[in-house]
Short mmCIF file of N, CA and C in Angstrom, two decimals:
data_model
loop_
_atom_site.label_atom_id
_atom_site.label_comp_id
_atom_site.label_asym_id
_atom_site.label_seq_id
_atom_site.Cartn_x
_atom_site.Cartn_y
_atom_site.Cartn_z
N MET A 1 -3.47 2.80 -1.26
CA MET A 1 -4.48 2.01 -1.93
C MET A 1 -4.73 0.71 -1.16
N TRP A 2 -3.67 0.06 -0.69
CA TRP A 2 -3.86 -1.22 -0.01
C TRP A 2 -4.61 -1.04 1.30
N LEU A 3 -4.41 0.08 1.98
CA LEU A 3 -5.06 0.29 3.27
C LEU A 3 -6.56 0.42 3.10
N SER A 4 -7.00 1.09 2.05
CA SER A 4 -8.44 1.21 1.78
C SER A 4 -9.04 -0.16 1.49
N ALA A 5 -8.34 -0.97 0.70
CA ALA A 5 -8.84 -2.31 0.37
C ALA A 5 -8.90 -3.17 1.63
N TYR A 6 -7.91 -3.06 2.49
CA TYR A 6 -7.89 -3.85 3.72
C TYR A 6 -9.03 -3.41 4.65
N ALA A 7 -9.25 -2.12 4.78
CA ALA A 7 -10.36 -1.62 5.60
C ALA A 7 -11.69 -2.11 5.06
N GLN A 8 -11.84 -2.10 3.75
CA GLN A 8 -13.08 -2.59 3.14
C GLN A 8 -13.28 -4.07 3.44
N TRP A 9 -12.22 -4.87 3.36
CA TRP A 9 -12.31 -6.29 3.64
C TRP A 9 -12.72 -6.53 5.10
N LEU A 10 -12.22 -5.67 5.99
CA LEU A 10 -12.56 -5.79 7.41
C LEU A 10 -13.94 -5.23 7.72
N LYS A 11 -14.58 -4.62 6.71
CA LYS A 11 -15.85 -3.92 6.89
C LYS A 11 -15.69 -2.78 7.90
N ALA A 12 -14.55 -2.12 7.81
CA ALA A 12 -14.23 -0.97 8.66
C ALA A 12 -14.40 0.30 7.82
N PRO A 13 -14.53 1.44 8.47
CA PRO A 13 -14.61 2.68 7.70
C PRO A 13 -13.29 2.94 6.97
N PRO A 14 -13.36 3.65 5.86
CA PRO A 14 -12.12 3.95 5.14
C PRO A 14 -11.19 4.80 6.00
N PRO A 15 -9.89 4.66 5.78
CA PRO A 15 -8.95 5.45 6.58
C PRO A 15 -9.11 6.94 6.29
N PRO A 16 -8.87 7.77 7.28
CA PRO A 16 -9.01 9.22 7.04
C PRO A 16 -7.93 9.71 6.08
N GLN A 17 -8.25 10.75 5.36
CA GLN A 17 -7.28 11.38 4.47
C GLN A 17 -6.98 12.78 4.99
N VAL A 18 -5.73 13.14 4.91
CA VAL A 18 -5.27 14.44 5.40
C VAL A 18 -4.64 15.19 4.25
N SER A 19 -4.94 16.46 4.13
CA SER A 19 -4.32 17.25 3.07
C SER A 19 -2.84 17.44 3.36
N VAL A 20 -2.08 17.73 2.33
CA VAL A 20 -0.64 17.97 2.49
C VAL A 20 -0.42 19.14 3.44
N GLU A 21 -1.21 20.17 3.31
CA GLU A 21 -1.06 21.35 4.17
C GLU A 21 -1.27 20.99 5.64
N ASP A 22 -2.34 20.21 5.92
CA ASP A 22 -2.59 19.81 7.31
C ASP A 22 -1.49 18.89 7.82
N ALA A 23 -1.02 17.98 6.96
CA ALA A 23 0.05 17.06 7.37
C ALA A 23 1.33 17.83 7.68
N LEU A 24 1.61 18.86 6.89
CA LEU A 24 2.80 19.69 7.17
C LEU A 24 2.70 20.33 8.55
N LEU A 25 1.51 20.83 8.87
CA LEU A 25 1.32 21.48 10.18
C LEU A 25 1.37 20.46 11.32
N LEU A 26 0.77 19.30 11.11
CA LEU A 26 0.68 18.30 12.17
C LEU A 26 1.95 17.48 12.36
N SER A 27 2.60 17.12 11.26
CA SER A 27 3.69 16.16 11.35
C SER A 27 5.02 16.65 10.82
N GLY A 28 5.01 17.67 10.00
CA GLY A 28 6.25 18.20 9.46
C GLY A 28 6.61 17.69 8.08
N ALA A 29 7.61 18.30 7.50
CA ALA A 29 8.00 18.02 6.12
C ALA A 29 8.51 16.59 5.92
N ASP A 30 9.23 16.06 6.89
CA ASP A 30 9.75 14.69 6.74
C ASP A 30 8.62 13.68 6.61
N ALA A 31 7.60 13.81 7.45
CA ALA A 31 6.47 12.88 7.40
C ALA A 31 5.73 12.98 6.07
N VAL A 32 5.58 14.19 5.57
CA VAL A 32 4.90 14.38 4.29
C VAL A 32 5.72 13.74 3.18
N TYR A 33 7.03 13.93 3.21
CA TYR A 33 7.89 13.31 2.20
C TYR A 33 7.78 11.79 2.24
N TYR A 34 7.90 11.21 3.43
CA TYR A 34 7.83 9.76 3.55
C TYR A 34 6.46 9.23 3.12
N GLY A 35 5.42 9.99 3.37
CA GLY A 35 4.08 9.53 3.04
C GLY A 35 3.66 9.77 1.60
N THR A 36 4.34 10.66 0.90
CA THR A 36 3.86 11.02 -0.44
C THR A 36 4.89 10.88 -1.56
N GLN A 37 6.17 10.93 -1.25
CA GLN A 37 7.17 10.99 -2.30
C GLN A 37 8.08 9.77 -2.40
N MET A 38 8.21 9.02 -1.32
CA MET A 38 9.13 7.89 -1.35
C MET A 38 8.61 6.78 -2.24
N ARG A 39 9.53 6.13 -2.91
CA ARG A 39 9.19 5.03 -3.80
C ARG A 39 8.90 3.79 -2.96
N GLY A 40 7.92 3.02 -3.37
CA GLY A 40 7.59 1.79 -2.66
C GLY A 40 8.55 0.67 -3.00
N ALA A 41 8.49 -0.39 -2.24
CA ALA A 41 9.33 -1.56 -2.48
C ALA A 41 8.80 -2.35 -3.67
N SER A 42 9.68 -3.08 -4.31
CA SER A 42 9.29 -3.89 -5.45
C SER A 42 9.87 -5.30 -5.31
N ASN A 43 9.08 -6.27 -5.72
CA ASN A 43 9.55 -7.65 -5.73
C ASN A 43 10.06 -8.06 -7.11
N ALA A 44 10.19 -7.12 -8.03
CA ALA A 44 10.53 -7.44 -9.42
C ALA A 44 11.84 -8.23 -9.54
N LYS A 45 12.88 -7.81 -8.83
CA LYS A 45 14.17 -8.50 -8.94
C LYS A 45 14.08 -9.92 -8.38
N ALA A 46 13.40 -10.08 -7.25
CA ALA A 46 13.25 -11.42 -6.68
C ALA A 46 12.41 -12.31 -7.59
N LYS A 47 11.38 -11.74 -8.21
CA LYS A 47 10.56 -12.52 -9.15
C LYS A 47 11.40 -12.93 -10.36
N ARG A 48 12.18 -12.02 -10.86
CA ARG A 48 12.98 -12.25 -12.06
C ARG A 48 14.14 -13.20 -11.81
N GLU A 49 14.89 -12.98 -10.76
CA GLU A 49 16.12 -13.73 -10.54
C GLU A 49 15.97 -14.96 -9.65
N LEU A 50 14.97 -14.97 -8.80
CA LEU A 50 14.83 -16.08 -7.85
C LEU A 50 13.53 -16.86 -8.03
N ASN A 51 12.77 -16.49 -9.07
CA ASN A 51 11.48 -17.13 -9.33
C ASN A 51 10.54 -17.00 -8.13
N PHE A 52 10.61 -15.85 -7.45
CA PHE A 52 9.75 -15.58 -6.30
C PHE A 52 8.32 -15.45 -6.77
N GLN A 53 7.41 -16.15 -6.12
CA GLN A 53 6.00 -16.10 -6.46
C GLN A 53 5.20 -15.88 -5.18
N PRO A 54 4.96 -14.62 -4.83
CA PRO A 54 4.23 -14.35 -3.58
C PRO A 54 2.80 -14.88 -3.66
N ARG A 55 2.32 -15.35 -2.54
CA ARG A 55 0.95 -15.86 -2.52
C ARG A 55 -0.02 -14.68 -2.53
N PRO A 56 -1.19 -14.86 -3.13
CA PRO A 56 -2.17 -13.77 -3.12
C PRO A 56 -2.69 -13.54 -1.69
N LEU A 57 -2.87 -12.30 -1.33
CA LEU A 57 -3.39 -11.97 -0.01
C LEU A 57 -4.90 -12.12 -0.04
N GLU A 58 -5.44 -12.84 0.91
CA GLU A 58 -6.87 -13.16 0.94
C GLU A 58 -7.74 -11.91 0.86
N TRP A 59 -7.32 -10.85 1.55
CA TRP A 59 -8.15 -9.66 1.61
C TRP A 59 -8.03 -8.79 0.36
N MET A 60 -7.13 -9.14 -0.57
CA MET A 60 -6.96 -8.33 -1.78
C MET A 60 -7.49 -9.00 -3.04
N VAL A 61 -8.02 -10.20 -2.94
CA VAL A 61 -8.33 -11.00 -4.12
C VAL A 61 -9.22 -10.28 -5.13
N ASN A 62 -10.30 -9.71 -4.73
CA ASN A 62 -11.23 -9.07 -5.68
C ASN A 62 -11.28 -7.56 -5.50
N THR A 63 -10.13 -6.94 -5.43
CA THR A 63 -10.08 -5.48 -5.28
C THR A 63 -9.29 -4.89 -6.45
N PRO A 64 -9.49 -3.61 -6.75
CA PRO A 64 -8.68 -2.96 -7.80
C PRO A 64 -7.19 -3.01 -7.48
N ALA A 65 -6.83 -2.97 -6.22
CA ALA A 65 -5.41 -3.01 -5.85
C ALA A 65 -4.76 -4.32 -6.25
N ALA A 66 -5.51 -5.40 -6.25
CA ALA A 66 -4.96 -6.71 -6.60
C ALA A 66 -4.56 -6.77 -8.07
N HIS A 67 -5.21 -6.00 -8.89
CA HIS A 67 -4.94 -6.03 -10.34
C HIS A 67 -4.03 -4.91 -10.79
N ALA A 68 -3.49 -4.13 -9.85
CA ALA A 68 -2.67 -2.96 -10.20
C ALA A 68 -1.25 -3.35 -10.60
N SER A 69 -0.74 -4.46 -10.10
CA SER A 69 0.68 -4.78 -10.40
C SER A 69 0.83 -5.68 -11.59
#
């Protein structure tokens, strides 16, 4: 989601999308797993325990991705 928002901010074409079947043929099962099944990182613990307040990213301010978290 963030990559599409960043491309839009750059006024670049959206990133290409590849089907799981094509990705399996091109890159293998490990790449598909890393790209589709792995959990993303979270700042929740740092926000909760260390009062971490990340700055808003300029290119995400008015995008659906900015309001997802």
